[in-house]
XYZ file of C-alpha atoms in Angstrom:
430
model
C 0.000 0.000 0.000
C 1.397 3.313 -1.040
C 2.088 6.005 1.466
C 2.173 9.695 0.726
C 5.352 11.410 1.814
C 3.893 14.463 3.514
C 7.312 15.950 4.171
C 8.327 18.498 6.738
C 6.268 21.321 5.244
C 3.005 19.429 5.750
C 3.960 18.341 9.245
C 4.557 21.943 10.216
C 1.247 22.904 8.593
C -0.708 20.365 10.565
C 0.678 21.636 13.827
C 0.199 25.276 12.858
C -3.404 25.024 11.683
C -5.081 23.177 14.540
C -4.735 24.836 17.897
C -6.534 22.091 19.717
C -4.682 19.561 17.641
C -1.423 21.121 18.765
C -2.207 20.524 22.398
C -3.139 16.907 21.831
C -0.145 16.324 19.597
C 2.240 17.783 22.124
C 0.900 15.570 24.865
C 1.204 12.472 22.749
C 4.492 13.174 21.025
C 6.127 14.440 24.197
C 5.364 11.110 25.765
C 6.830 9.335 22.769
C 9.965 11.453 22.649
C 10.482 10.783 26.306
C 11.523 7.240 25.539
C 15.001 8.314 24.486
C 15.848 9.790 27.844
C 13.696 7.584 30.024
C 15.173 4.378 28.789
C 17.879 3.651 31.311
C 20.190 2.288 28.674
C 20.297 2.040 24.938
C 19.500 -1.622 25.191
C 17.638 -2.835 22.132
C 13.903 -3.311 22.677
C 11.879 -5.380 20.224
C 8.168 -4.502 20.095
C 5.631 -6.684 18.341
C 2.481 -5.014 16.997
C -0.352 -7.367 16.032
C -2.902 -5.939 13.575
C -5.256 -7.026 10.809
C -6.239 -5.619 7.433
C -4.412 -2.411 6.524
C -3.520 0.002 9.323
C -1.108 1.982 7.133
C 1.622 1.854 9.764
C 4.632 0.572 7.806
C 6.079 3.995 6.946
C 5.303 5.183 10.479
C 7.293 2.294 11.948
C 10.265 3.327 9.836
C 9.913 6.928 11.000
C 9.620 5.917 14.642
C 12.597 3.559 14.566
C 14.726 6.277 12.965
C 13.923 8.560 15.899
C 14.331 5.761 18.459
C 17.372 3.686 17.398
C 16.979 1.298 20.313
C 13.461 0.273 19.230
C 12.810 -2.499 16.709
C 9.198 -2.884 15.581
C 7.843 -6.105 14.132
C 4.303 -6.163 12.744
C 2.201 -9.328 12.797
C -0.803 -9.127 10.427
C -3.673 -11.637 10.420
C -7.123 -11.754 8.841
C -9.576 -9.686 10.869
C -11.720 -12.401 12.430
C -8.769 -14.747 12.966
C -6.894 -11.938 14.714
C -9.634 -11.398 17.312
C -9.960 -15.145 17.921
C -6.197 -15.525 18.262
C -6.046 -12.694 20.787
C -8.822 -14.289 22.837
C -6.866 -17.563 22.826
C -3.619 -15.812 23.797
C -5.328 -14.108 26.721
C -6.938 -17.370 27.847
C -3.624 -19.247 27.818
C -1.573 -16.252 29.010
C 0.829 -16.772 26.118
C 1.395 -15.430 22.633
C 0.002 -11.889 22.787
C 1.974 -9.071 21.183
C 3.206 -5.963 23.012
C 0.522 -3.958 21.182
C -2.654 -5.673 20.013
C -5.198 -3.986 17.761
C -8.869 -4.748 18.388
C -11.670 -4.082 15.907
C -14.813 -2.266 17.076
C -17.059 -5.301 16.600
C -15.027 -7.332 19.075
C -14.006 -4.657 21.563
C -16.868 -5.514 23.916
C -15.511 -9.042 24.227
C -12.255 -7.652 25.599
C -13.552 -4.794 27.755
C -15.339 -7.537 29.671
C -11.940 -8.834 30.820
C -9.984 -5.643 31.633
C -7.621 -7.514 33.938
C -5.884 -8.928 30.875
C -4.798 -5.449 29.720
C -2.892 -2.513 31.117
C -5.211 0.379 31.963
C -4.510 3.342 29.690
C -5.496 5.654 32.553
C -2.193 4.662 34.166
C -0.266 5.486 30.985
C -1.382 9.012 30.174
C -4.966 8.258 29.185
C -6.519 11.032 31.251
C -4.518 13.671 29.366
C -5.498 12.202 25.999
C -9.197 11.463 26.564
C -10.539 14.716 25.071
C -8.955 13.934 21.699
C -11.630 11.320 20.903
C -15.438 11.457 20.663
C -16.967 10.404 23.967
C -18.575 7.327 22.368
C -15.246 6.157 20.947
C -13.571 6.474 24.352
C -16.497 4.690 25.993
C -16.316 1.748 23.553
C -12.910 0.782 24.914
C -13.835 1.330 28.577
C -14.732 -1.492 30.931
C -17.733 -1.374 33.272
C -15.385 -0.605 36.181
C -13.864 2.408 34.411
C -10.646 0.954 33.057
C -9.655 1.908 29.510
C -8.083 -0.898 27.504
C -7.692 0.775 24.094
C -6.816 4.050 22.359
C -8.794 4.737 19.181
C -7.072 4.528 15.811
C -9.838 5.265 13.314
C -13.598 5.348 12.828
C -15.583 3.949 9.926
C -17.646 6.774 8.520
C -19.873 5.509 5.707
C -20.127 6.185 1.966
C -20.770 4.183 -1.223
C -17.945 3.353 -3.635
C -19.032 2.739 -7.223
C -17.509 2.034 -10.629
C -18.147 4.934 -12.986
C -17.331 2.900 -16.086
C -19.910 0.236 -15.221
C -22.540 2.864 -14.372
C -21.940 4.454 -17.778
C -22.414 1.084 -19.490
C -25.728 0.710 -17.674
C -26.892 4.172 -18.715
C -26.846 5.492 -15.149
C -25.409 8.850 -14.033
C -21.701 8.826 -13.176
C -21.340 12.189 -11.417
C -21.137 11.583 -7.673
C -23.763 14.204 -6.801
C -26.215 12.717 -9.302
C -25.438 9.190 -8.117
C -26.113 10.212 -4.511
C -29.562 11.417 -5.590
C -30.364 7.926 -6.923
C -30.463 6.350 -3.474
C -31.498 8.424 -0.441
C -32.740 5.126 1.014
C -31.680 1.490 0.765
C -34.934 0.653 -1.012
C -33.993 3.196 -3.686
C -30.497 1.709 -3.814
C -32.070 -1.657 -4.617
C -34.348 -0.041 -7.211
C -31.257 1.480 -8.864
C -29.677 -1.959 -8.849
C -32.679 -3.406 -10.681
C -32.244 -0.763 -13.419
C -28.530 -1.561 -13.554
C -29.165 -5.289 -13.974
C -31.801 -4.684 -16.660
C -29.202 -2.893 -18.773
C -26.930 -5.984 -18.656
C -23.614 -4.101 -18.377
C -21.598 -7.292 -17.835
C -21.311 -6.998 -14.044
C -23.473 -7.431 -10.974
C -24.627 -4.437 -8.959
C -23.133 -5.477 -5.592
C -20.580 -7.957 -4.282
C -22.491 -10.114 -1.811
C -24.563 -9.878 1.369
C -21.990 -9.274 4.127
C -20.925 -5.717 3.320
C -24.469 -4.480 2.710
C -25.749 -6.072 5.927
C -22.976 -4.606 8.081
C -23.409 -1.155 6.543
C -27.144 -1.029 7.226
C -26.638 -2.419 10.720
C -24.126 0.366 11.412
C -26.849 2.936 10.769
C -29.309 1.558 13.309
C -29.709 3.364 16.643
C -29.927 -0.036 18.325
C -28.079 -2.959 16.792
C -27.197 -6.262 18.401
C -27.269 -4.888 21.948
C -29.627 -2.631 23.850
C -27.623 -1.868 26.945
C -26.175 -5.154 28.128
C -28.901 -7.253 26.513
C -28.701 -8.951 23.102
C -31.865 -7.935 21.237
C -31.489 -9.626 17.849
C -34.883 -11.286 18.269
C -36.768 -8.333 19.730
C -35.390 -5.023 18.365
C -35.752 -4.047 14.692
C -32.111 -3.109 13.960
C -30.625 -6.463 12.925
C -33.837 -7.626 11.237
C -34.010 -4.408 9.203
C -30.481 -4.996 7.901
C -31.318 -8.661 7.245
C -34.560 -7.919 5.348
C -33.037 -5.258 3.085
C -30.089 -7.511 2.263
C -32.442 -10.386 1.452
C -34.464 -8.019 -0.758
C -31.332 -7.085 -2.726
C -30.365 -10.736 -3.091
C -33.853 -11.709 -4.241
C -33.690 -8.936 -6.852
C -30.672 -10.657 -8.372
C -28.215 -7.859 -7.561
C -25.529 -9.917 -5.847
C -22.381 -11.331 -7.438
C -22.538 -13.973 -4.662
C -18.965 -13.375 -3.590
C -18.007 -13.715 0.070
C -16.227 -10.655 1.435
C -12.534 -10.831 2.287
C -11.876 -13.827 0.081
C -9.526 -14.139 -2.911
C -12.574 -14.159 -5.219
C -13.710 -10.865 -3.672
C -10.311 -9.318 -4.271
C -10.321 -10.543 -7.871
C -13.854 -9.270 -8.444
C -12.832 -5.867 -7.128
C -9.969 -5.720 -9.607
C -11.848 -7.075 -12.630
C -15.075 -5.126 -12.248
C -17.264 -8.091 -11.338
C -19.467 -5.789 -9.247
C -20.273 -2.084 -9.540
C -20.896 -0.913 -5.971
C -19.362 -1.572 -2.599
C -20.649 -0.020 0.608
C -17.630 1.857 1.730
C -16.576 2.637 5.276
C -13.513 4.851 5.020
C -11.139 1.940 5.628
C -12.594 0.133 2.602
C -10.702 2.606 0.419
C -7.496 0.905 1.545
C -8.789 -2.480 0.396
C -9.833 -1.191 -3.004
C -6.572 0.643 -3.606
C -4.613 -2.449 -2.574
C -6.612 -5.122 -4.390
C -7.559 -3.171 -7.515
C -4.479 -1.073 -8.181
C -5.076 -0.875 -11.929
C -8.568 0.618 -11.529
C -7.495 4.072 -10.360
C -9.838 6.686 -11.793
C -12.623 4.169 -12.488
C -14.019 4.424 -8.947
C -15.844 7.309 -7.331
C -17.585 7.789 -3.992
C -21.189 8.878 -3.373
C -23.318 9.243 -0.275
C -24.348 6.055 1.449
C -28.092 5.258 1.353
C -29.887 5.876 4.610
C -27.724 8.732 5.908
C -24.612 8.575 8.050
C -23.360 5.626 10.006
C -20.340 3.852 11.331
C -18.853 0.477 10.609
C -15.532 -0.367 12.063
C -12.677 1.498 13.572
C -10.121 -0.004 15.895
C -8.143 0.430 19.105
C -4.589 -0.202 20.254
C -4.279 -2.149 23.496
C -1.473 -3.255 25.785
C -1.911 -6.887 26.912
C -0.320 -7.575 30.280
C 1.707 -10.327 28.649
C 3.828 -7.630 27.012
C 7.360 -7.353 28.374
C 7.985 -3.709 27.483
C 4.870 -1.829 28.498
C 6.576 1.566 28.837
C 8.057 1.461 25.351
C 4.902 -0.108 23.918
C 2.677 2.594 25.436
C 4.887 5.338 24.015
C 4.784 3.793 20.539
C 1.000 3.285 20.664
C 0.374 6.878 21.777
C 2.561 8.128 18.950
C 0.743 5.980 16.376
C -2.682 7.354 17.375
C -1.520 10.982 17.709
C -3.391 13.346 15.352
C -0.408 13.915 13.081
C -0.015 10.187 12.456
C -3.782 9.655 12.019
C -3.789 12.358 9.335
C -0.933 10.669 7.494
C -2.669 7.289 7.571
C -5.922 8.757 6.212
C -4.219 10.490 3.339
C -2.198 7.378 2.534
C -4.692 4.528 2.836
C -8.061 5.999 3.845
C -8.550 5.011 7.494
C -10.521 7.987 8.834
C -9.148 9.633 11.991
C -10.853 9.166 15.315
C -9.372 12.451 16.544
C -12.157 15.057 16.613
C -9.949 18.104 16.041
C -8.857 16.794 12.645
C -12.392 16.926 11.214
C -12.140 20.700 10.816
C -8.483 20.696 9.825
C -7.844 21.450 6.169
C -5.351 18.594 6.021
C -8.371 16.285 6.331
C -11.502 18.154 5.223
C -9.957 19.471 2.001
C -8.286 16.206 0.988
C -9.325 14.650 -2.315
C -8.329 11.130 -3.267
C -7.017 10.866 -6.846
C -7.594 7.085 -6.964
C -11.320 7.738 -6.484
C -11.603 10.404 -9.202
C -10.583 13.155 -6.795
C -13.573 12.493 -4.566
C -13.554 14.899 -1.590
C -13.155 12.032 0.843
C -12.267 14.242 3.803
C -15.544 16.128 3.521
C -17.569 12.978 2.715
C -16.426 10.982 5.715
C -16.384 13.957 8.106
C -20.064 14.516 7.279
C -20.852 10.848 7.851
C -19.109 10.688 11.216
C -20.705 13.913 12.457
C -24.225 12.632 11.701
C -23.795 9.061 12.933
C -25.581 7.582 15.952
C -23.154 5.651 18.190
C -24.056 2.015 18.656
C -23.095 -0.080 21.665
C -20.891 -3.101 20.941
C -21.170 -5.859 23.513
C -19.031 -8.919 24.260
C -20.743 -11.081 21.627
C -21.190 -8.534 18.835
C -18.526 -10.083 16.611
C -19.803 -13.644 17.011
C -23.428 -12.605 16.503
C -22.588 -10.791 13.287
C -20.798 -13.899 12.059
C -23.922 -15.969 12.782
C -26.133 -13.510 10.868
C -23.795 -13.358 7.873
C -23.624 -17.155 7.825
C -27.428 -17.156 7.596
C -27.408 -14.729 4.674
C -24.810 -16.902 2.947
C -26.980 -20.001 3.347
C -29.825 -18.142 1.622
C -27.574 -16.963 -1.174
C -26.279 -20.479 -1.739
C -29.816 -21.819 -1.921
C -29.413 -24.002 1.154
C -32.268 -22.379 3.095
C -35.189 -20.033 2.529
C -34.908 -16.617 4.216
C -37.374 -17.676 6.927
C -35.528 -20.941 7.580
C -32.195 -19.121 7.736
C -33.503 -16.440 10.117
C -34.930 -19.089 12.417
C -31.532 -20.779 12.527
C -29.779 -17.441 13.111
C -31.906 -16.844 16.206
C -31.111 -20.350 17.399
C -27.379 -19.877 16.747
C -27.357 -16.509 18.523
C -29.119 -17.995 21.544
C -26.438 -20.698 21.703
C -23.744 -18.007 21.862
C -25.178 -16.349 24.968
């Protein structure tokens, strides 16, 4: 994944423009710089950072190690779901966790329920940093007894990525403003897909059920949990996302490709599908897996208004041997200046509030996506989103629901049969 070399001029600009950002940056970077003097000796310290997907950290590691010659950083990357399961296993066996472990939003509730396995960020400068994040983001990584296990990296503001060339073949508008007008709601998104399919442009309208389901779920005021209670069978949030996804599948819009598989990556590159619900971090996937399609993609508003899907945290498992050095590195990685670099390089949208009004973010246009004003698009989405509580079983419940949608798509069950099994599977998880 490419990284933009912002250079010294841009770094100075970031610090100069945002007064509030300056304060937060100074707190975070001062802590990081302190490692040179605080380390009793220049003894080499090897830090392992375990992540998933694309965090955009490789260039930052190089920058950090250049400033801290005694620090060696090794990144361990695993598929998203496998990463969360591996971390749970490492914590259970008290062996194998990295010095810094990333946790995705959908699983964070599983780990805040066992805060004793992590160092409390409130003992490592958390109180001074808290105001940098939205209250809901800070709360997501807080345990019921007030401990904070994670510092936010990014949030997943929502949009819709689409292929302009395939829309043109189907006789649909290609301008992002006109495309946004096609689908104020998900029902109108499906209706647009029916028109697309009728034109037979040589591609399907959407990839498969998982991404659409998760995007709609991320817009619901109540999702899997209402407070501490799982409400899949009683609240409308999950069922709404399920029903709309089934409707799209029944309309023949799906390419029937499972997300995060090699076939999905290939379909993205070859134009097998024309739309992909697009949390900000999805831009990194598209740019990585479909490098030769630059300029063919654009980004419109997501149907149904703003929402959030995803975003992650950096945690410090107590198995780590170098908590001081690990905490300094983690604070530096999530500092506003580094979050801005990651967004401009790979698309992960900052979780630092002050950046939303900073020109380095709000004025940024992404050339890969036809110069779409991605800073403005995702800032708008995040500002209008309704935070959703993620409980200990959120990740597993979503897997059960997506498995049900997949059974329908593969013709193994009717929608009613699959939903009945989903409720049974969810009950077994609790």
